[in-house]
């Protein structure tokens, strides 16, 4: 069974800093990998989707990379802002369903 | 304005009651999903449906039931057989089984 891990569980950074969130998975046979943002008490907002044939995707200050062979993905956030404070989850599409990590809770300090 | 709606936002259940959570989408997506989210745990799949009148159990289907009579709607019933139903429930949809997922705002269910 696919297992998805996100480390660290929590991260606190000063405003303006660049940061990297990590996602690892155990089975490299994936269809795609999706990064989400979740605000407290809210649903998940899709940030980026990387197909298995792609190496990275970019949207504004966000850049996600995928290395299937090593079972890793990173989400890079440039010039962090207090509004970026949220929980970030990754999900892997594998074996006909999605598997979610437990998320990284990010706090950006003004 | 396309999206996924869930109602109610908050729901309270007494012991022994069945309750139904609503999920509607106007994205014309074929696949729909129900997840449960508990503190400190990843999302866990309850049920999913790829087409109308067809659905499959996920990892934690016991104590839950669903129907898919219309493409736009995928209601979830939490039955009295579910022993620990207090959780945040999320509905999602996608164009097909493993394509990009989009989520509703969630329903928080509390057992009194």
Coordinates of C-alpha atoms in Angstrom, one line a residue:
Chain A
X1 CA 0.0 0.0 0.0
X2 CA 1.2 3.5 -0.9
X3 CA 2.4 5.5 2.1
X4 CA 2.9 9.3 2.0
X5 CA 4.9 11.2 4.5
X6 CA 5.4 14.9 5.0
X7 CA 8.2 16.3 7.1
X8 CA 8.3 18.5 9.1
X9 CA 4.8 18.4 10.6
X10 CA 5.1 22.1 11.5
X11 CA 7.3 25.0 10.3
X12 CA 7.6 28.6 11.4
X13 CA 9.5 31.2 9.3
X14 CA 9.9 35.0 9.2
X15 CA 8.1 36.9 6.4
X16 CA 10.1 37.1 3.2
X17 CA 12.0 33.8 3.6
X18 CA 12.1 31.2 0.9
X19 CA 11.1 27.7 2.1
X20 CA 10.7 24.1 1.0
X21 CA 8.1 21.6 2.0
X22 CA 8.8 17.9 1.6
X23 CA 6.6 15.0 0.5
X24 CA 7.9 11.4 0.2
X25 CA 6.0 8.3 -1.0
X26 CA 6.9 4.6 -1.0
X27 CA 5.7 3.3 -4.4
X28 CA 7.0 5.1 -7.4
X29 CA 4.2 3.8 -9.7
X30 CA 2.1 6.9 -9.6
X31 CA -0.2 8.7 -12.0
X32 CA 0.3 12.2 -10.6
X33 CA 1.0 14.2 -7.4
X34 CA -1.1 17.1 -6.2
X35 CA -0.3 19.8 -3.7
X36 CA -3.1 21.4 -1.7
X37 CA -3.5 24.2 0.8
X38 CA -6.0 23.9 3.7
X39 CA -7.0 26.8 6.0
X40 CA -8.4 26.0 9.4
X41 CA -11.9 24.5 9.2
X42 CA -11.9 24.7 5.4
X43 CA -11.7 22.4 2.4
X44 CA -8.6 21.7 0.4
X45 CA -7.6 24.2 -2.4
X46 CA -5.6 22.7 -5.2
X47 CA -2.2 24.4 -5.8
X48 CA -0.3 22.4 -8.3
X49 CA -0.7 19.1 -10.1
X50 CA 2.4 17.3 -11.5
X51 CA 1.8 14.4 -13.9
X52 CA 4.1 11.4 -13.6
X53 CA 5.9 12.3 -16.8
X54 CA 6.7 15.8 -15.6
X55 CA 9.6 17.0 -13.4
X56 CA 8.1 20.3 -12.1
X57 CA 5.2 22.7 -12.2
X58 CA 5.1 26.4 -11.4
X59 CA 2.4 28.8 -10.4
X60 CA 3.3 32.3 -9.2
X61 CA 5.6 32.0 -6.2
X62 CA 5.1 28.3 -6.0
X63 CA 7.2 25.6 -7.6
X64 CA 6.7 21.9 -7.2
X65 CA 9.1 19.3 -8.3
X66 CA 8.8 15.5 -8.7
X67 CA 11.4 12.8 -8.6
X68 CA 9.6 9.5 -9.0
X69 CA 12.6 7.3 -8.8
X70 CA 13.5 8.5 -5.3
X71 CA 9.8 8.9 -4.2
X72 CA 10.0 12.6 -3.4
X73 CA 8.3 15.9 -4.2
X74 CA 9.1 19.3 -2.9
X75 CA 7.0 22.5 -2.8
X76 CA 9.1 25.6 -3.0
X77 CA 7.5 28.9 -1.8
X78 CA 9.4 32.0 -2.6
X79 CA 9.2 35.3 -0.6
X80 CA 6.8 33.9 2.0
X81 CA 4.0 36.1 3.2
X82 CA 1.7 35.9 6.3
X83 CA -1.1 35.0 4.0
X84 CA 0.7 31.8 3.1
X85 CA 0.1 30.5 6.7
X86 CA -1.9 27.3 6.3
X87 CA -1.5 23.5 6.2
X88 CA 0.0 22.1 3.0
X89 CA -0.9 18.6 2.0
X90 CA 0.4 16.4 -0.8
X91 CA -1.6 13.6 -2.4
X92 CA -0.3 10.8 -4.7
X93 CA -2.6 9.1 -7.3
X94 CA -1.5 5.5 -7.2
X95 CA -3.2 2.2 -7.7
X96 CA -6.5 3.8 -8.7
X97 CA -6.9 6.1 -5.6
X98 CA -5.3 9.1 -3.9
X99 CA -3.1 8.8 -0.8
X100 CA -2.7 11.8 1.4
X101 CA 0.1 12.9 3.7
X102 CA -0.7 14.3 7.1
X103 CA 0.4 17.8 6.0
X104 CA 2.9 20.5 7.1
X105 CA 1.5 23.4 9.1
X106 CA 3.2 26.6 8.0
X107 CA 3.3 29.8 10.0
X108 CA 4.8 32.9 8.4
X109 CA 5.6 35.5 11.0
X110 CA 5.2 39.2 10.0
Chain B
X1 CA -19.6 29.8 -11.0
X2 CA -18.5 26.2 -11.0
X3 CA -17.6 24.3 -7.8
X4 CA -18.6 21.8 -5.1
X5 CA -21.0 22.6 -2.4
X6 CA -21.5 20.7 0.9
X7 CA -24.2 21.1 3.4
X8 CA -24.7 21.6 6.2
X9 CA -21.4 23.2 7.4
X10 CA -22.0 21.9 10.9
X11 CA -24.1 18.9 11.9
X12 CA -24.8 17.4 15.3
X13 CA -25.9 13.8 15.8
X14 CA -27.4 12.0 18.8
X15 CA -26.4 8.5 19.5
X16 CA -28.4 6.0 17.4
X17 CA -29.3 8.5 14.7
X18 CA -28.6 8.3 11.0
X19 CA -27.6 11.6 9.3
X20 CA -27.0 12.5 5.7
X21 CA -24.4 14.9 4.4
X22 CA -25.0 16.5 1.0
X23 CA -22.5 17.0 -1.8
X24 CA -23.3 18.7 -5.1
X25 CA -21.0 19.6 -8.0
X26 CA -21.6 21.6 -11.2
X27 CA -18.2 20.8 -12.7
X28 CA -19.6 18.0 -14.9
X29 CA -17.1 15.6 -13.3
X30 CA -17.7 11.9 -13.6
X31 CA -15.9 10.9 -10.4
X32 CA -16.9 11.8 -6.8
X33 CA -15.3 10.9 -3.5
X34 CA -16.0 11.1 0.2
X35 CA -13.1 11.5 2.7
X36 CA -12.9 11.7 6.4
X37 CA -10.3 13.9 8.2
X38 CA -9.3 13.5 11.8
X39 CA -6.7 15.5 13.7
X40 CA -3.1 14.3 13.0
X41 CA -4.2 11.9 10.3
X42 CA -4.3 12.2 6.5
X43 CA -7.5 12.1 4.6
X44 CA -9.0 8.6 4.5
X45 CA -11.3 7.5 1.6
X46 CA -14.8 6.4 2.6
X47 CA -16.5 5.8 -0.8
X48 CA -16.0 6.8 -4.4
X49 CA -18.1 6.7 -7.5
X50 CA -16.9 6.8 -11.1
X51 CA -20.3 6.9 -12.8
X52 CA -23.9 7.2 -12.0
X53 CA -25.5 4.3 -10.2
X54 CA -22.1 2.8 -9.3
X55 CA -19.9 3.2 -6.3
X56 CA -17.1 1.4 -4.5
X57 CA -16.0 1.2 -0.9
X58 CA -12.8 2.9 0.2
X59 CA -10.6 2.1 3.1
X60 CA -13.1 3.0 5.9
X61 CA -16.6 2.3 4.5
X62 CA -18.0 0.5 7.5
X63 CA -20.9 2.4 9.1
X64 CA -21.4 4.6 6.0
X65 CA -23.6 4.4 2.9
X66 CA -23.8 6.4 -0.3
X67 CA -25.9 6.8 -3.4
X68 CA -25.2 8.2 -6.9
X69 CA -28.6 8.7 -8.6
X70 CA -27.5 11.8 -10.4
X71 CA -24.1 12.9 -11.8
X72 CA -24.1 16.1 -9.8
X73 CA -25.0 14.6 -6.4
X74 CA -23.2 12.1 -4.1
X75 CA -24.8 12.1 -0.6
X76 CA -23.2 10.3 2.3
X77 CA -25.2 8.8 5.1
X78 CA -23.5 8.2 8.5
X79 CA -25.4 5.4 10.1
X80 CA -25.7 4.4 13.8
X81 CA -23.3 1.6 13.1
X82 CA -20.4 4.1 12.8
X83 CA -19.0 4.0 16.3
X84 CA -16.8 7.1 16.1
X85 CA -18.4 9.5 13.6
X86 CA -17.1 12.8 15.0
X87 CA -14.9 14.2 12.2
X88 CA -14.5 16.6 9.3
X89 CA -16.0 15.2 6.1
X90 CA -14.8 16.3 2.7
X91 CA -16.3 15.7 -0.7
X92 CA -14.3 15.9 -3.8
X93 CA -14.7 15.4 -7.6
X94 CA -12.5 14.9 -10.6
X95 CA -13.0 14.4 -14.4
X96 CA -11.9 10.7 -14.0
X97 CA -10.5 8.3 -11.4
X98 CA -7.0 9.6 -10.9
X99 CA -7.2 13.1 -12.4
X100 CA -6.9 16.4 -10.5
X101 CA -9.3 16.5 -7.5
X102 CA -11.3 19.5 -6.4
X103 CA -12.8 19.7 -2.9
X104 CA -15.9 21.2 -1.3
X105 CA -15.8 23.2 1.9
X106 CA -16.5 20.3 4.2
X107 CA -19.0 19.3 6.9
X108 CA -18.0 19.0 10.6
X109 CA -20.0 16.3 12.3
X110 CA -20.2 16.1 16.0
X111 CA -21.8 13.3 18.1
X112 CA -23.6 14.6 21.2

